[in-house]
Short mmCIF file of C-alpha atoms in Angstrom, two decimals:
data_model
loop_
_atom_site.label_atom_id
_atom_site.label_comp_id
_atom_site.label_asym_id
_atom_site.label_seq_id
_atom_site.Cartn_x
_atom_site.Cartn_y
_atom_site.Cartn_z
CA UNK D 1 -28.19 -96.59 65.05
CA UNK D 2 -24.65 -99.40 65.55
CA UNK D 3 -25.21 -101.73 62.93
CA UNK D 4 -22.67 -104.12 64.13
CA UNK D 5 -19.73 -104.03 65.66
CA UNK D 6 -16.68 -106.57 67.14
CA UNK D 7 -18.95 -107.11 69.98
CA UNK D 8 -22.73 -106.86 68.90
CA UNK D 9 -24.67 -107.80 64.92
CA UNK D 10 -28.16 -106.32 64.42
CA UNK D 11 -30.03 -109.93 63.98
CA UNK D 12 -33.58 -108.47 62.95
CA UNK D 13 -34.81 -105.18 62.57
CA UNK D 14 -38.65 -104.22 62.73
CA UNK D 15 -39.14 -101.05 60.23
CA UNK D 16 -42.61 -99.22 60.51
CA UNK D 17 -43.70 -98.28 56.53
CA UNK D 18 -43.43 -94.43 57.57
CA UNK D 19 -39.93 -95.48 59.30
CA UNK D 20 -38.45 -97.06 56.07
CA UNK D 21 -39.38 -94.89 53.55
CA UNK D 22 -37.49 -92.17 55.97
CA UNK D 23 -34.49 -94.78 57.22
CA UNK D 24 -33.91 -96.36 53.22
CA UNK D 25 -30.33 -96.24 54.02
CA UNK D 26 -30.46 -97.74 57.30
CA UNK D 27 -32.35 -100.21 56.50
CA UNK D 28 -30.37 -101.26 53.07
CA UNK D 29 -27.26 -101.64 55.64
CA UNK D 30 -28.75 -103.66 58.32
CA UNK D 31 -29.51 -106.12 55.09
CA UNK D 32 -26.45 -105.96 53.43
CA UNK D 33 -25.08 -106.60 56.68
CA UNK D 34 -27.10 -110.16 57.29
CA UNK D 35 -29.82 -108.74 59.20
CA UNK D 36 -33.67 -109.91 58.45
CA UNK D 37 -35.69 -106.98 57.78
CA UNK D 38 -39.54 -107.38 58.81
CA UNK D 39 -42.16 -104.70 57.90
CA UNK D 40 -44.56 -103.94 61.11
CA UNK D 41 -48.29 -101.77 61.71
CA UNK D 42 -47.35 -98.37 63.30
CA UNK D 43 -48.94 -100.26 66.23
CA UNK D 44 -46.64 -102.86 66.50
CA UNK D 45 -43.60 -100.64 66.72
CA UNK D 46 -45.58 -98.98 69.72
CA UNK D 47 -45.80 -102.29 71.42
CA UNK D 48 -41.93 -103.50 71.26
CA UNK D 49 -40.72 -100.21 71.75
CA UNK D 50 -41.13 -99.35 75.62
CA UNK D 51 -41.93 -95.82 74.74
CA UNK D 52 -43.77 -93.44 74.56
CA UNK D 53 -42.50 -92.01 71.44
CA UNK D 54 -40.72 -94.89 69.01
CA UNK D 55 -39.44 -94.29 66.52
CA UNK D 56 -40.67 -96.76 63.95
CA UNK D 57 -37.15 -98.68 63.82
CA UNK D 58 -36.43 -101.59 66.19
CA UNK D 59 -33.61 -104.08 66.27
CA UNK D 60 -32.81 -106.85 68.17
CA UNK D 61 -28.81 -107.05 68.59
CA UNK D 62 -26.98 -109.72 69.53
CA UNK D 63 -23.88 -108.94 72.54
CA UNK D 64 -21.09 -111.00 72.67
CA UNK D 65 -20.09 -111.21 76.62
CA UNK D 66 -16.97 -108.79 77.28
CA UNK D 67 -14.49 -110.21 79.86
CA UNK D 68 -12.96 -108.34 82.48
CA UNK D 69 -9.25 -110.12 81.34
CA UNK D 70 -9.77 -108.86 77.42
CA UNK D 71 -10.66 -105.46 78.99
CA UNK D 72 -7.50 -105.50 81.11
CA UNK D 73 -5.36 -106.93 78.37
CA UNK D 74 -5.84 -104.03 76.28
CA UNK D 75 -3.98 -101.59 79.02
CA UNK D 76 -7.10 -99.17 79.55
CA UNK D 77 -6.30 -95.55 81.02
CA UNK D 78 -10.22 -94.97 82.50
CA UNK D 79 -12.30 -97.53 83.59
CA UNK D 80 -16.04 -96.44 85.77
CA UNK D 81 -16.77 -99.42 87.98
CA UNK D 82 -20.64 -99.39 88.54
CA UNK D 83 -20.94 -101.27 91.83
CA UNK D 84 -24.40 -103.21 92.55
CA UNK D 85 -25.68 -100.39 90.58
CA UNK D 86 -29.34 -100.50 91.08
CA UNK D 87 -30.61 -97.87 89.10
CA UNK D 88 -31.41 -98.39 85.03
CA UNK D 89 -31.42 -94.42 84.74
CA UNK D 90 -28.31 -93.49 86.28
CA UNK D 91 -25.99 -96.77 85.41
CA UNK D 92 -27.01 -95.45 81.79
CA UNK D 93 -26.64 -92.30 82.47
CA UNK D 94 -22.48 -93.30 83.57
CA UNK D 95 -22.55 -95.63 80.58
CA UNK D 96 -23.15 -92.30 78.16
CA UNK D 97 -21.20 -90.34 80.18
CA UNK D 98 -17.92 -92.33 81.08
CA UNK D 99 -17.98 -92.57 76.62
CA UNK D 100 -18.15 -89.03 76.28
CA UNK D 101 -15.21 -88.81 78.97
CA UNK D 102 -13.12 -91.57 76.20
CA UNK D 103 -13.49 -94.21 79.29
CA UNK D 104 -11.94 -97.26 77.38
CA UNK D 105 -14.88 -99.59 79.51
CA UNK D 106 -17.20 -99.75 81.92
CA UNK D 107 -17.62 -102.64 84.71
CA UNK D 108 -21.30 -103.53 86.38
CA UNK D 109 -20.42 -105.82 89.53
CA UNK D 110 -22.87 -108.81 90.09
CA UNK D 111 -25.83 -107.86 91.30
CA UNK D 112 -26.38 -104.65 89.24
CA UNK D 113 -28.84 -103.57 86.78
CA UNK D 114 -29.06 -105.62 83.34
CA UNK D 115 -27.45 -102.49 81.15
CA UNK D 116 -29.33 -103.79 78.01
CA UNK D 117 -32.55 -103.17 79.80
CA UNK D 118 -34.81 -100.87 77.88
CA UNK D 119 -34.38 -97.93 80.42
CA UNK D 120 -30.58 -98.22 80.62
CA UNK D 121 -30.26 -98.47 76.82
CA UNK D 122 -32.78 -95.34 76.45
CA UNK D 123 -30.30 -93.57 79.44
CA UNK D 124 -27.12 -94.62 77.69
CA UNK D 125 -28.19 -93.02 74.39
CA UNK D 126 -26.60 -95.90 72.43
CA UNK D 127 -23.12 -95.58 74.27
CA UNK D 128 -23.74 -99.07 75.94
CA UNK D 129 -22.73 -100.06 71.85
CA UNK D 130 -19.87 -97.85 71.78
CA UNK D 131 -17.39 -99.00 74.28
CA UNK D 132 -16.78 -102.80 76.19
CA UNK D 133 -19.14 -103.16 79.05
CA UNK D 134 -17.84 -105.96 81.66
CA UNK D 135 -20.89 -107.76 83.55
CA UNK D 136 -21.51 -110.08 86.41
CA UNK D 137 -18.09 -109.98 87.75
CA UNK D 138 -17.49 -109.98 91.97
CA UNK D 139 -16.20 -106.65 93.23
CA UNK D 140 -13.42 -108.43 95.02
CA UNK D 141 -12.30 -109.90 91.74
CA UNK D 142 -12.30 -106.82 89.99
CA UNK D 143 -10.21 -105.16 92.90
CA UNK D 144 -7.69 -107.95 92.93
CA UNK D 145 -7.43 -107.92 88.84
CA UNK D 146 -7.03 -103.71 89.17
CA UNK D 147 -4.37 -104.12 91.75
CA UNK D 148 -2.60 -106.43 89.68
CA UNK D 149 -2.78 -104.76 86.33
CA UNK D 150 -0.87 -101.76 88.47
CA UNK D 151 -4.51 -99.70 87.67
CA UNK D 152 -4.99 -97.00 90.31
CA UNK D 153 -8.14 -98.16 92.10
CA UNK D 154 -10.43 -95.14 93.30
CA UNK D 155 -13.61 -95.08 95.75
CA UNK D 156 -16.10 -92.64 94.99
CA UNK D 157 -17.49 -91.88 98.35
CA UNK D 158 -18.51 -89.01 101.08
CA UNK D 159 -15.75 -88.97 103.35
CA UNK D 160 -12.66 -89.27 101.29
CA UNK D 161 -10.07 -86.63 100.13
CA UNK D 162 -10.94 -84.41 98.00
CA UNK D 163 -10.83 -85.00 94.30
CA UNK D 164 -9.41 -81.75 93.52
CA UNK D 165 -6.33 -83.03 96.04
CA UNK D 166 -5.02 -85.87 94.06
CA UNK D 167 -2.98 -84.07 91.23
CA UNK D 168 -0.63 -86.06 89.51
CA UNK D 169 -1.99 -89.40 90.64
CA UNK D 170 -4.41 -88.96 88.15
CA UNK D 171 -2.07 -89.93 85.80
CA UNK D 172 -2.14 -92.78 86.29
CA UNK D 173 -4.24 -95.78 84.18
CA UNK D 174 -7.62 -95.54 86.81
CA UNK D 175 -10.62 -97.23 87.56
CA UNK D 176 -13.77 -95.10 89.50
CA UNK D 177 -15.60 -97.38 91.76
CA UNK D 178 -19.26 -95.95 92.07
CA UNK D 179 -21.87 -97.37 94.49
CA UNK D 180 -25.62 -97.11 94.50
CA UNK D 181 -27.65 -94.33 95.27
CA UNK D 182 -29.32 -95.52 98.86
CA UNK D 183 -26.13 -97.58 100.29
CA UNK D 184 -23.22 -95.96 98.56
CA UNK D 185 -19.84 -98.46 98.81
CA UNK D 186 -19.69 -101.47 100.94
CA UNK D 187 -17.45 -100.88 103.19
CA UNK D 188 -14.80 -103.81 102.07
CA UNK D 189 -15.12 -102.21 99.00
CA UNK D 190 -13.89 -98.53 99.73
CA UNK D 191 -11.26 -100.36 102.01
CA UNK D 192 -9.77 -102.51 99.16
CA UNK D 193 -9.50 -99.32 97.37
CA UNK D 194 -6.27 -97.47 96.53
CA UNK D 195 -7.81 -94.21 97.76
CA UNK D 196 -11.51 -92.72 98.96
CA UNK D 197 -12.76 -89.47 96.66
CA UNK D 198 -14.59 -86.60 97.23
CA UNK D 199 -16.82 -84.77 95.21
CA UNK D 200 -16.66 -81.39 97.20
CA UNK D 201 -19.96 -80.44 98.10
CA UNK D 202 -19.58 -76.53 98.67
CA UNK D 203 -23.13 -75.91 99.08
CA UNK D 204 -26.18 -77.12 100.97
CA UNK D 205 -27.01 -79.78 99.39
CA UNK D 206 -26.24 -83.49 101.53
CA UNK D 207 -24.94 -85.71 98.61
CA UNK D 208 -24.46 -85.23 95.11
CA UNK D 209 -26.97 -87.97 92.52
CA UNK D 210 -24.43 -90.70 91.73
CA UNK D 211 -24.37 -89.56 87.70
CA UNK D 212 -22.79 -86.01 88.35
CA UNK D 213 -20.78 -87.06 90.88
CA UNK D 214 -19.05 -89.61 87.81
CA UNK D 215 -19.24 -87.38 85.21
CA UNK D 216 -17.37 -84.49 87.66
CA UNK D 217 -15.13 -87.58 88.34
CA UNK D 218 -14.66 -88.81 84.70
CA UNK D 219 -13.90 -85.55 83.26
CA UNK D 220 -11.05 -85.22 86.50
CA UNK D 221 -9.67 -87.88 85.11
CA UNK D 222 -9.61 -87.03 81.30
CA UNK D 223 -8.66 -83.54 81.98
CA UNK D 224 -5.66 -84.66 84.14
CA UNK D 225 -4.90 -88.01 81.86
CA UNK D 226 -4.99 -85.60 78.50
CA UNK D 227 -3.31 -82.55 79.10
CA UNK D 228 -1.18 -82.83 82.24
CA UNK D 229 0.71 -86.63 81.65
CA UNK D 230 3.94 -86.32 79.84
CA UNK D 231 3.07 -89.70 77.79
CA UNK D 232 -0.47 -87.97 76.42
CA UNK D 233 0.97 -86.11 73.06
CA UNK D 234 -1.46 -84.84 70.89
CA UNK D 235 -4.55 -83.72 72.86
CA UNK D 236 -7.40 -83.68 70.86
CA UNK G 1 -36.37 -81.36 105.68
CA UNK G 2 -36.50 -77.78 105.55
CA UNK G 3 -39.21 -76.32 107.40
CA UNK G 4 -38.86 -72.85 107.26
CA UNK G 5 -36.35 -69.95 105.50
CA UNK G 6 -36.57 -66.16 103.83
CA UNK G 7 -38.31 -68.05 101.10
CA UNK G 8 -40.52 -70.87 101.96
CA UNK G 9 -42.35 -71.70 105.22
CA UNK G 10 -44.21 -75.34 105.88
CA UNK G 11 -47.73 -74.07 106.38
CA UNK G 12 -49.30 -77.68 106.79
CA UNK G 13 -47.76 -81.05 107.52
CA UNK G 14 -49.41 -84.56 107.08
CA UNK G 15 -47.92 -87.31 108.66
CA UNK G 16 -48.97 -90.99 109.35
CA UNK G 17 -48.86 -92.71 112.99
CA UNK G 18 -45.94 -94.74 112.38
CA UNK G 19 -43.89 -91.51 110.69
CA UNK G 20 -45.18 -89.23 113.82
CA UNK G 21 -43.92 -91.76 116.44
CA UNK G 22 -40.68 -92.08 114.54
CA UNK G 23 -40.47 -88.34 113.49
CA UNK G 24 -41.28 -86.48 116.83
CA UNK G 25 -39.09 -83.92 116.57
CA UNK G 26 -39.51 -82.62 113.45
CA UNK G 27 -43.15 -82.89 114.13
CA UNK G 28 -42.53 -81.04 117.10
CA UNK G 29 -40.35 -78.42 115.37
CA UNK G 30 -43.51 -77.70 112.75
CA UNK G 31 -45.96 -77.31 114.81
CA UNK G 32 -43.95 -74.81 116.80
CA UNK G 33 -42.94 -72.74 113.72
CA UNK G 34 -46.79 -72.30 113.30
CA UNK G 35 -47.60 -75.85 110.87
CA UNK G 36 -50.75 -77.63 110.84
CA UNK G 37 -50.29 -81.16 111.85
CA UNK G 38 -52.36 -83.45 110.13
CA UNK G 39 -52.58 -87.43 111.24
CA UNK G 40 -53.92 -89.72 108.46
CA UNK G 41 -53.96 -92.89 107.40
CA UNK G 42 -51.23 -94.93 105.50
CA UNK G 43 -53.10 -94.82 102.14
CA UNK G 44 -53.85 -90.82 102.32
CA UNK G 45 -49.79 -90.89 102.61
CA UNK G 46 -49.24 -93.01 99.68
CA UNK G 47 -51.98 -91.34 97.61
CA UNK G 48 -50.85 -88.04 98.23
CA UNK G 49 -46.73 -88.51 97.85
CA UNK G 50 -47.15 -89.53 94.50
CA UNK G 51 -44.59 -92.37 94.95
CA UNK G 52 -44.65 -96.04 95.40
CA UNK G 53 -42.14 -95.59 98.86
CA UNK G 54 -43.86 -92.77 100.53
CA UNK G 55 -41.97 -91.46 104.07
CA UNK G 56 -44.78 -91.12 105.85
CA UNK G 57 -45.14 -87.11 106.39
CA UNK G 58 -45.94 -84.36 103.91
CA UNK G 59 -45.59 -80.78 103.70
CA UNK G 60 -47.27 -78.24 101.92
CA UNK G 61 -45.13 -75.45 101.88
CA UNK G 62 -45.72 -71.72 100.32
CA UNK G 63 -43.02 -70.58 98.61
CA UNK G 64 -42.20 -66.65 98.25
CA UNK G 65 -41.05 -65.63 94.76
CA UNK G 66 -37.52 -64.65 93.97
CA UNK G 67 -37.39 -61.61 91.57
CA UNK G 68 -34.00 -62.19 89.56
CA UNK G 69 -33.02 -58.72 90.27
CA UNK G 70 -32.87 -59.74 93.99
CA UNK G 71 -30.89 -62.47 93.14
CA UNK G 72 -28.53 -60.10 91.13
CA UNK G 73 -28.38 -57.33 93.87
CA UNK G 74 -26.89 -59.88 96.22
CA UNK G 75 -23.56 -60.11 93.61
CA UNK G 76 -23.71 -63.76 92.77
CA UNK G 77 -20.70 -65.95 91.80
CA UNK G 78 -22.47 -68.58 89.95
CA UNK G 79 -25.55 -68.93 88.39
CA UNK G 80 -26.94 -72.23 86.69
CA UNK G 81 -29.92 -70.85 83.62
CA UNK G 82 -31.72 -73.41 82.57
CA UNK G 83 -33.46 -72.23 79.25
CA UNK G 84 -37.05 -73.69 78.52
CA UNK G 85 -35.97 -77.11 80.25
CA UNK G 86 -38.64 -79.42 79.58
CA UNK G 87 -37.56 -82.63 81.81
CA UNK G 88 -38.46 -82.49 85.44
CA UNK G 89 -35.40 -84.75 86.33
CA UNK G 90 -32.91 -83.35 84.32
CA UNK G 91 -34.02 -79.75 86.29
CA UNK G 92 -33.91 -81.37 89.65
CA UNK G 93 -31.01 -83.04 88.76
CA UNK G 94 -29.25 -79.37 87.98
CA UNK G 95 -30.71 -77.93 90.75
CA UNK G 96 -29.39 -80.56 92.98
CA UNK G 97 -25.60 -80.26 91.16
CA UNK G 98 -26.02 -76.30 91.30
CA UNK G 99 -26.33 -76.43 95.16
CA UNK G 100 -23.36 -79.01 95.31
CA UNK G 101 -21.37 -76.54 93.51
CA UNK G 102 -22.00 -73.67 95.71
CA UNK G 103 -23.97 -71.89 93.03
CA UNK G 104 -26.06 -68.67 94.55
CA UNK G 105 -29.12 -69.23 92.25
CA UNK G 106 -30.79 -70.98 89.82
CA UNK G 107 -32.40 -69.40 86.80
CA UNK G 108 -35.48 -71.40 84.76
CA UNK G 109 -37.08 -69.49 81.85
CA UNK G 110 -40.27 -68.75 80.86
CA UNK G 111 -41.61 -72.39 78.89
CA UNK G 112 -39.58 -74.54 81.61
CA UNK G 113 -41.07 -76.99 84.03
CA UNK G 114 -42.30 -76.43 87.22
CA UNK G 115 -39.22 -76.50 89.64
CA UNK G 116 -42.28 -77.58 92.23
CA UNK G 117 -43.88 -80.29 90.09
CA UNK G 118 -43.13 -83.72 92.79
CA UNK G 119 -40.66 -85.40 90.32
CA UNK G 120 -38.27 -81.98 89.87
CA UNK G 121 -38.20 -81.66 93.76
CA UNK G 122 -37.43 -85.21 93.96
CA UNK G 123 -34.59 -85.18 91.72
CA UNK G 124 -33.66 -82.29 93.26
CA UNK G 125 -33.39 -84.49 96.84
CA UNK G 126 -33.93 -81.42 98.61
CA UNK G 127 -31.80 -78.67 97.10
CA UNK G 128 -35.05 -76.92 95.58
CA UNK G 129 -35.60 -75.51 99.02
CA UNK G 130 -31.82 -74.66 99.34
CA UNK G 131 -31.04 -71.93 97.14
CA UNK G 132 -32.99 -69.00 95.18
CA UNK G 133 -34.81 -70.88 92.48
CA UNK G 134 -36.36 -67.62 89.83
CA UNK G 135 -38.86 -69.01 87.40
CA UNK G 136 -40.87 -67.52 84.68
CA UNK G 137 -38.37 -64.83 83.00
CA UNK G 138 -37.69 -64.11 79.63
CA UNK G 139 -34.08 -65.34 78.53
CA UNK G 140 -33.77 -61.86 76.68
CA UNK G 141 -34.16 -59.96 79.65
CA UNK G 142 -32.01 -62.71 81.72
CA UNK G 143 -28.98 -62.23 79.64
CA UNK G 144 -30.00 -58.29 79.13
CA UNK G 145 -29.84 -58.17 83.42
CA UNK G 146 -26.50 -60.36 83.49
CA UNK G 147 -24.54 -58.26 81.13
CA UNK G 148 -25.38 -55.41 83.06
CA UNK G 149 -24.19 -56.53 85.87
CA UNK G 150 -20.85 -57.40 84.38
CA UNK G 151 -21.96 -61.48 85.20
CA UNK G 152 -20.00 -63.28 82.52
CA UNK G 153 -22.69 -65.72 80.30
CA UNK G 154 -21.64 -68.52 78.58
CA UNK G 155 -23.81 -70.49 76.88
CA UNK G 156 -22.96 -74.88 76.91
CA UNK G 157 -23.34 -75.67 72.84
CA UNK G 158 -21.99 -78.38 71.21
CA UNK G 159 -20.09 -76.09 68.94
CA UNK G 160 -18.14 -73.89 71.29
CA UNK G 161 -14.61 -73.48 72.07
CA UNK G 162 -13.46 -76.38 74.97
CA UNK G 163 -13.93 -75.39 78.59
CA UNK G 164 -10.52 -76.55 79.27
CA UNK G 165 -9.40 -73.84 77.74
CA UNK G 166 -10.94 -70.67 79.08
CA UNK G 167 -9.04 -70.44 81.93
CA UNK G 168 -8.91 -67.42 84.48
CA UNK G 169 -12.26 -65.35 82.09
CA UNK G 170 -13.92 -68.34 84.56
CA UNK G 171 -12.38 -66.47 87.52
CA UNK G 172 -15.07 -63.63 86.80
CA UNK G 173 -18.49 -63.71 87.94
CA UNK G 174 -20.26 -66.73 85.58
CA UNK G 175 -23.51 -67.50 84.61
CA UNK G 176 -24.08 -70.98 82.82
CA UNK G 177 -27.02 -71.31 80.09
CA UNK G 178 -28.24 -74.71 79.78
CA UNK G 179 -30.70 -75.83 76.49
CA UNK G 180 -33.47 -78.67 76.90
CA UNK G 181 -32.30 -81.89 75.92
CA UNK G 182 -34.52 -82.38 72.38
CA UNK G 183 -33.10 -78.16 70.77
CA UNK G 184 -30.13 -76.90 72.88
CA UNK G 185 -30.51 -73.05 73.24
CA UNK G 186 -32.29 -71.21 70.55
CA UNK G 187 -29.95 -69.24 68.23
CA UNK G 188 -30.28 -65.83 69.42
CA UNK G 189 -29.79 -67.39 72.98
CA UNK G 190 -26.44 -68.43 72.13
CA UNK G 191 -25.38 -65.17 69.71
CA UNK G 192 -26.26 -63.13 73.16
CA UNK G 193 -24.08 -64.54 75.00
CA UNK G 194 -20.62 -63.90 75.84
CA UNK G 195 -19.21 -66.95 74.36
CA UNK G 196 -20.10 -70.74 73.20
CA UNK G 197 -18.41 -73.17 75.55
CA UNK G 198 -18.54 -77.19 75.20
CA UNK G 199 -17.65 -79.98 77.25
CA UNK G 200 -14.90 -82.05 74.70
CA UNK G 201 -16.62 -85.62 74.15
CA UNK G 202 -13.63 -87.72 73.93
CA UNK G 203 -14.99 -91.21 73.37
CA UNK G 204 -18.01 -91.74 70.35
CA UNK G 205 -20.77 -90.71 72.14
CA UNK G 206 -22.76 -88.31 69.87
CA UNK G 207 -23.77 -85.84 72.95
CA UNK G 208 -23.48 -85.52 76.89
CA UNK G 209 -26.58 -85.88 79.03
CA UNK G 210 -27.39 -81.74 80.12
CA UNK G 211 -26.83 -82.47 83.65
CA UNK G 212 -23.85 -84.51 83.13
CA UNK G 213 -22.82 -81.03 80.51
CA UNK G 214 -24.17 -78.89 84.19
CA UNK G 215 -22.00 -81.13 86.54
CA UNK G 216 -18.38 -80.72 84.75
CA UNK G 217 -19.24 -76.88 83.46
CA UNK G 218 -20.26 -75.92 87.37
CA UNK G 219 -17.46 -78.30 88.80
CA UNK G 220 -15.04 -76.44 86.52
CA UNK G 221 -16.28 -72.70 87.65
CA UNK G 222 -16.12 -73.98 91.31
CA UNK G 223 -12.86 -74.99 91.13
CA UNK G 224 -11.66 -71.71 88.84
CA UNK G 225 -13.23 -69.79 91.46
CA UNK G 226 -12.11 -71.03 94.99
CA UNK G 227 -8.66 -72.25 93.86
CA UNK G 228 -7.39 -69.69 91.52
CA UNK G 229 -9.39 -66.65 92.06
CA UNK G 230 -7.01 -64.13 94.05
CA UNK G 231 -10.05 -63.17 95.95
CA UNK G 232 -10.59 -66.40 97.09
CA UNK G 233 -9.64 -66.22 100.29
CA UNK G 234 -9.62 -69.53 102.60
CA UNK G 235 -10.41 -72.28 99.60
CA UNK G 236 -11.59 -75.11 102.07
#
């Protein structure tokens, strides 16, 4: 559990008696960091936790909003943009994968699910607190700002060029745009992107789940940027 | 909707009045293929469908079990093996990704979820009917048979060698072994595999979701087998 960073801080920590014993170090750290520690009965933890298997520790976390401009000024090399993401499980899974792939930020455009909702936070397995998450921005404004910063905007679509053919262009700072399960990306978004890119379907499946497609796209970018770029020095 | 194949056949088709009009062609094909077509009220379709947004068409499908030996005799090049898979959503997502990546079969070892349960079938988006799915086999027997057939058995683990370093070995016929979310792969399984392989974590995430890891692994195999193998002729 992330107890504090630039962007978030634990204000209150609710713990059951059993969890307070098991996680004594964590409780001490939270208290020293300024959190109010509140002891609760097991059934209170169950009610608060929105989950069938509560861990006995719940935190109320204050989140500082992140502006797109703050993300872009840091010259990101890899960004995931979820356009009107509707499924919190997929959104959280993509945040987790983006974090794992070393992305610098995730953007959820206006009309997307709340990434701090319980289902999305759980699907992110904590990654929602690991990297800047920008919310509520207009997708047109995102595309304009990406263009202005020289960041390659790739629209993940069913009918674009195969990701295997982009090659060296993936070395550039890149933002991947992912649509929602039901509607994909709006036509004006794919038209405004620099390229439409598809993950090829080799079998009989009609499409990939957006979270699976995002895993392939983000890891392909990571592979190319970290191993084939002349600027990439050390590797990992 | 797949109406029939070698391995499954639609025995009964339940349709609402609205769906019978909308899907008249499908109903005719099913009837000609020997299915019994049963008209039901909307609320019956809702009750049968286990889903909030039923499509008004439900099929009872007979599935022929597939034996591992039948899969192996066809000389598969890419197989996904789910070891004690516990989450039907992840299992269905991996079946869908395996189908998309052109895998020849999916194996769920004994103790895994039922891949024909509603949640798994929905997460597979129909892919469960697109490729052979072997169930209920002992993981030790699977490893022995893979070895005997000369199929490279790769255990997806957190502590193996990076997938980016395997290189040309991925040209070989390959079976990927994926563990369950909570416990990963059992130690005896990783020990019996030819190699342990990890998807590298570049950011701060502790791990990848198994379905995301499977997407990266299966597509990396597809990329290498289809583009870099001397036997792979035509490409796509």
